[in-house]
Amino acid sequence: MRILIVEDEEHLAALLSEVLVREGHSAETASDGRTALSRTLTEDFDLLVVDWMLPDLDGVQVIKRLRAADVGVPVLMLTARSQVEDRVEGLDAGADDYLPKPFAFPELLARVRALSRRPPEKETEETVLTAGDVTLDPRRHEVRRAGERIDLTAKEFALLATLMQRPEQVFTRSVLLDTVWGGTTGAYTNVVDLYVHYLRKKLDRDGEPSHIRTVHGTGYTFDPGPGS
Ligand code: CA
């Protein structure tokens, strides 16, 4: 994968780069938010590793602007902050995963591997999924509801794809965590609830029941809706 590391601490950036290159990736670095933003808008990266605290634009601002520009590249956010609200803010901005500093390199690599996993499962690699009025096209990375396109981040897409592969089947939080987040250590089941919340915000319509139904005490299921 071609990875852009956005980190202003030179020593850490160099270390990260070395570790990722040793894993067979191509790693480049940017030391401030504006450079990272302009490079990501004009070049193709497979993954961004973004530190929260950066000179000029901070990591959250970078991610928000990328998502606003419809750039869906997976983002792993690094930060020394460990408060839950901060974590939510990062994920809310469109980061796909979050790693608190200090971290161990094997954990970073596990997160990178999880993010590099293609969302669709083997059997649906090329198959368009349809359930109710929602269609999901894994190849084009496209979701539509009643023909209207809905923009999702990589993790939102992977979560929806997992649920839509088996409509009406109940998925537990830990199964979803494992499937969508690759069972990375330190991932928290709350993240599933958070992403269901994001998906509903984008997918649902006012006054209509949600396609993603909460199964109390268990997890979630995709409900195709009445008549389906
Ligand atoms: Ca920093």
Short mmCIF file of C-alpha atoms and ligand atoms in Angstrom, two decimals:
data_model
loop_
_atom_site.label_atom_id
_atom_site.label_comp_id
_atom_site.label_asym_id
_atom_site.label_seq_id
_atom_site.Cartn_x
_atom_site.Cartn_y
_atom_site.Cartn_z
CA MET A 1 0.00 0.00 0.00
CA ARG A 2 1.00 3.59 -0.53
CA ILE A 3 0.78 5.24 2.87
CA LEU A 4 1.08 8.91 3.80
CA ILE A 5 2.28 9.57 7.34
CA VAL A 6 1.24 12.98 8.63
CA GLU A 7 3.28 13.69 11.73
CA ASP A 8 5.30 16.73 12.73
CA GLU A 9 7.60 14.91 15.17
CA GLU A 10 10.42 14.05 12.80
CA HIS A 11 11.76 11.21 14.85
CA LEU A 12 8.38 9.45 15.11
CA ALA A 13 7.61 10.07 11.43
CA ALA A 14 10.91 8.46 10.46
CA LEU A 15 10.31 5.49 12.74
CA LEU A 16 6.79 4.95 11.44
CA SER A 17 8.02 5.15 7.90
CA GLU A 18 10.76 2.62 8.59
CA VAL A 19 8.36 0.17 10.23
CA LEU A 20 5.81 0.43 7.42
CA VAL A 21 8.43 0.08 4.70
CA ARG A 22 9.77 -3.02 6.43
CA GLU A 23 6.23 -4.44 6.18
CA GLY A 24 6.37 -3.96 2.42
CA HIS A 25 4.47 -0.69 2.15
CA SER A 26 5.55 2.46 0.43
CA ALA A 27 5.57 5.24 3.03
CA GLU A 28 5.83 8.98 2.55
CA THR A 29 5.69 11.70 5.14
CA ALA A 30 4.17 15.15 5.49
CA SER A 31 4.96 17.28 8.52
CA ASP A 32 2.02 19.67 8.52
CA GLY A 33 -1.71 19.60 7.85
CA ARG A 34 -1.79 21.82 4.77
CA THR A 35 0.83 19.80 2.93
CA ALA A 36 -0.99 16.60 3.85
CA LEU A 37 -4.28 17.98 2.61
CA SER A 38 -2.99 19.24 -0.71
CA ARG A 39 -1.09 16.03 -1.38
CA THR A 40 -4.05 13.82 -0.52
CA LEU A 41 -6.36 15.85 -2.72
CA THR A 42 -4.05 15.50 -5.70
CA GLU A 43 -2.36 12.12 -5.22
CA ASP A 44 -3.62 8.60 -4.63
CA PHE A 45 -2.86 7.10 -1.25
CA ASP A 46 -4.24 3.81 0.07
CA LEU A 47 -4.05 4.86 3.69
CA LEU A 48 -3.32 7.92 5.81
CA VAL A 49 -1.77 7.78 9.27
CA VAL A 50 -2.58 11.19 10.76
CA ASP A 51 -1.41 12.67 14.02
CA TRP A 52 -3.98 14.82 15.77
CA MET A 53 -1.67 17.63 16.88
CA LEU A 54 -0.09 19.28 13.86
CA PRO A 55 1.08 22.77 13.06
CA ASP A 56 -1.44 24.87 11.10
CA LEU A 57 -4.34 22.51 10.31
CA ASP A 58 -4.73 19.81 12.94
CA GLY A 59 -5.51 16.19 12.10
CA VAL A 60 -9.26 16.53 12.63
CA GLN A 61 -9.38 19.54 10.29
CA VAL A 62 -7.44 17.61 7.65
CA ILE A 63 -9.83 14.67 7.82
CA LYS A 64 -12.93 16.88 7.80
CA ARG A 65 -11.76 18.68 4.69
CA LEU A 66 -10.88 15.44 2.94
CA ARG A 67 -14.29 13.98 3.66
CA ALA A 68 -15.95 17.23 2.58
CA ALA A 69 -14.09 16.87 -0.71
CA ASP A 70 -15.45 13.31 -0.98
CA VAL A 71 -12.03 11.67 -0.51
CA GLY A 72 -12.74 8.31 1.13
CA VAL A 73 -9.17 7.15 1.80
CA PRO A 74 -8.98 5.14 5.07
CA VAL A 75 -7.54 7.19 7.93
CA LEU A 76 -5.84 5.93 11.06
CA MET A 77 -5.63 8.70 13.60
CA LEU A 78 -2.85 8.97 16.17
CA THR A 79 -3.16 11.03 19.25
CA ALA A 80 -1.84 11.52 22.71
CA ARG A 81 -5.30 12.53 23.85
CA SER A 82 -7.19 9.68 25.37
CA GLN A 83 -10.47 11.20 26.41
CA VAL A 84 -13.52 9.49 24.97
CA GLU A 85 -14.90 12.79 23.64
CA ASP A 86 -11.71 13.34 21.67
CA ARG A 87 -11.90 9.88 20.24
CA VAL A 88 -15.48 10.47 19.20
CA GLU A 89 -14.52 13.81 17.66
CA GLY A 90 -11.83 12.11 15.57
CA LEU A 91 -14.16 9.36 14.41
CA ASP A 92 -16.91 11.88 13.85
CA ALA A 93 -14.62 13.84 11.55
CA GLY A 94 -14.29 10.73 9.40
CA ALA A 95 -11.30 8.84 10.78
CA ASP A 96 -11.71 5.07 10.43
CA ASP A 97 -9.70 4.04 13.43
CA TYR A 98 -7.86 5.57 16.30
CA LEU A 99 -4.65 4.69 18.07
CA PRO A 100 -3.66 6.40 21.31
CA LYS A 101 -0.03 7.41 21.82
CA PRO A 102 2.18 5.88 23.00
CA PHE A 103 1.51 2.71 21.05
CA ALA A 104 3.44 -0.44 20.24
CA PHE A 105 4.39 -0.91 16.59
CA PRO A 106 2.80 -4.37 16.31
CA GLU A 107 -0.49 -2.77 17.29
CA LEU A 108 -0.06 -0.04 14.70
CA LEU A 109 0.64 -2.71 12.07
CA ALA A 110 -2.44 -4.68 13.11
CA ARG A 111 -4.59 -1.56 12.65
CA VAL A 112 -2.98 -0.86 9.28
CA ARG A 113 -3.70 -4.43 8.17
CA ALA A 114 -7.31 -4.18 9.30
CA LEU A 115 -7.79 -0.94 7.39
CA SER A 116 -6.23 -2.38 4.27
CA ARG A 117 -8.67 -5.27 4.22
CA ARG A 118 -11.18 -4.84 1.50
CA PRO A 119 -14.64 -4.41 2.96
CA PRO A 120 -16.61 -6.98 0.94
CA GLU A 121 -16.48 -10.63 1.95
CA LYS A 122 -15.23 -13.22 -0.52
CA GLU A 123 -18.60 -14.27 -1.91
CA THR A 124 -19.67 -10.74 -2.72
CA GLU A 125 -16.40 -9.38 -4.03
CA GLU A 126 -18.06 -8.51 -7.33
CA THR A 127 -21.72 -8.80 -6.49
CA VAL A 128 -24.08 -5.90 -6.06
CA LEU A 129 -26.13 -6.39 -2.89
CA THR A 130 -29.75 -5.35 -2.85
CA ALA A 131 -32.07 -5.35 0.17
CA GLY A 132 -35.27 -3.35 0.22
CA ASP A 133 -34.60 -0.05 -1.54
CA VAL A 134 -30.86 -0.09 -0.77
CA THR A 135 -28.20 -1.26 -3.19
CA LEU A 136 -24.52 -1.61 -2.41
CA ASP A 137 -21.94 -2.06 -5.15
CA PRO A 138 -18.62 -3.31 -3.70
CA ARG A 139 -16.67 -2.82 -6.90
CA ARG A 140 -17.67 0.79 -7.38
CA HIS A 141 -17.83 1.41 -3.66
CA GLU A 142 -21.25 2.89 -4.11
CA VAL A 143 -24.42 2.85 -2.00
CA ARG A 144 -27.80 4.04 -3.19
CA ARG A 145 -31.16 4.30 -1.51
CA ALA A 146 -34.05 4.41 -3.98
CA GLY A 147 -31.50 5.40 -6.61
CA GLU A 148 -30.10 8.26 -4.60
CA ARG A 149 -26.39 8.07 -3.92
CA ILE A 150 -25.22 8.03 -0.29
CA ASP A 151 -21.59 8.82 0.52
CA LEU A 152 -20.06 6.59 3.17
CA THR A 153 -16.60 6.36 4.69
CA ALA A 154 -14.64 3.12 4.29
CA LYS A 155 -15.73 1.75 7.68
CA GLU A 156 -19.36 2.77 7.28
CA PHE A 157 -19.37 1.03 3.92
CA ALA A 158 -17.79 -2.13 5.34
CA LEU A 159 -20.30 -2.21 8.19
CA LEU A 160 -23.27 -1.81 5.86
CA ALA A 161 -21.86 -4.43 3.46
CA THR A 162 -21.54 -6.91 6.31
CA LEU A 163 -25.12 -6.33 7.47
CA MET A 164 -26.54 -6.39 3.95
CA GLN A 165 -24.92 -9.68 3.05
CA ARG A 166 -27.45 -11.37 5.29
CA PRO A 167 -30.52 -9.24 5.78
CA GLU A 168 -32.55 -10.15 8.86
CA GLN A 169 -29.63 -12.03 10.38
CA VAL A 170 -28.63 -10.67 13.77
CA PHE A 171 -24.97 -9.73 14.10
CA THR A 172 -23.52 -9.29 17.55
CA ARG A 173 -21.33 -6.29 18.25
CA SER A 174 -18.28 -8.47 18.66
CA VAL A 175 -18.85 -10.22 15.32
CA LEU A 176 -19.23 -6.83 13.62
CA LEU A 177 -16.14 -5.56 15.39
CA ASP A 178 -14.21 -8.57 14.23
CA THR A 179 -15.45 -8.46 10.65
CA VAL A 180 -15.29 -4.74 10.05
CA TRP A 181 -12.41 -3.69 12.32
CA GLY A 182 -10.41 -6.89 11.89
CA GLY A 183 -10.56 -7.81 15.56
CA THR A 184 -7.79 -5.39 16.36
CA THR A 185 -6.84 -5.41 19.98
CA GLY A 186 -7.91 -2.33 21.82
CA ALA A 187 -10.89 -1.77 19.56
CA TYR A 188 -13.98 -1.13 21.61
CA THR A 189 -17.50 -2.39 20.99
CA ASN A 190 -18.79 1.18 21.40
CA VAL A 191 -17.31 1.92 18.02
CA VAL A 192 -19.93 -0.37 16.48
CA ASP A 193 -22.74 1.65 18.07
CA LEU A 194 -21.09 4.85 16.93
CA TYR A 195 -20.86 3.68 13.33
CA VAL A 196 -24.42 2.39 13.34
CA HIS A 197 -25.37 5.89 14.45
CA TYR A 198 -23.42 7.41 11.53
CA LEU A 199 -24.95 4.97 9.05
CA ARG A 200 -28.47 5.68 10.24
CA LYS A 201 -27.87 9.41 9.94
CA LYS A 202 -26.90 8.97 6.31
CA LEU A 203 -29.23 6.17 5.30
CA ASP A 204 -32.48 6.78 7.14
CA ARG A 205 -35.33 9.06 6.27
CA ASP A 206 -37.37 11.10 8.68
CA GLY A 207 -40.51 9.38 9.85
CA GLU A 208 -39.54 5.98 8.48
CA PRO A 209 -38.21 3.05 10.49
CA SER A 210 -34.45 2.56 10.26
CA HIS A 211 -33.05 -0.09 7.94
CA ILE A 212 -30.61 -0.95 10.70
CA ARG A 213 -32.58 -2.41 13.54
CA THR A 214 -31.24 -2.71 17.07
CA VAL A 215 -31.79 -6.17 18.52
CA HIS A 216 -31.94 -5.44 22.19
CA GLY A 217 -29.09 -6.92 24.17
CA THR A 218 -27.62 -8.61 21.11
CA GLY A 219 -26.61 -6.41 18.23
CA TYR A 220 -27.90 -5.26 14.88
CA THR A 221 -29.67 -6.53 11.81
CA PHE A 222 -30.44 -5.10 8.40
CA ASP A 223 -34.18 -4.81 7.93
CA PRO A 224 -35.10 -4.50 4.24
CA GLY A 225 -38.41 -2.91 5.21
CA PRO A 226 -42.05 -3.68 4.67
CA GLY A 227 -42.95 -5.89 1.74
CA SER A 228 -39.40 -7.14 1.23
CA CA B 1 2.25 15.99 16.55
#
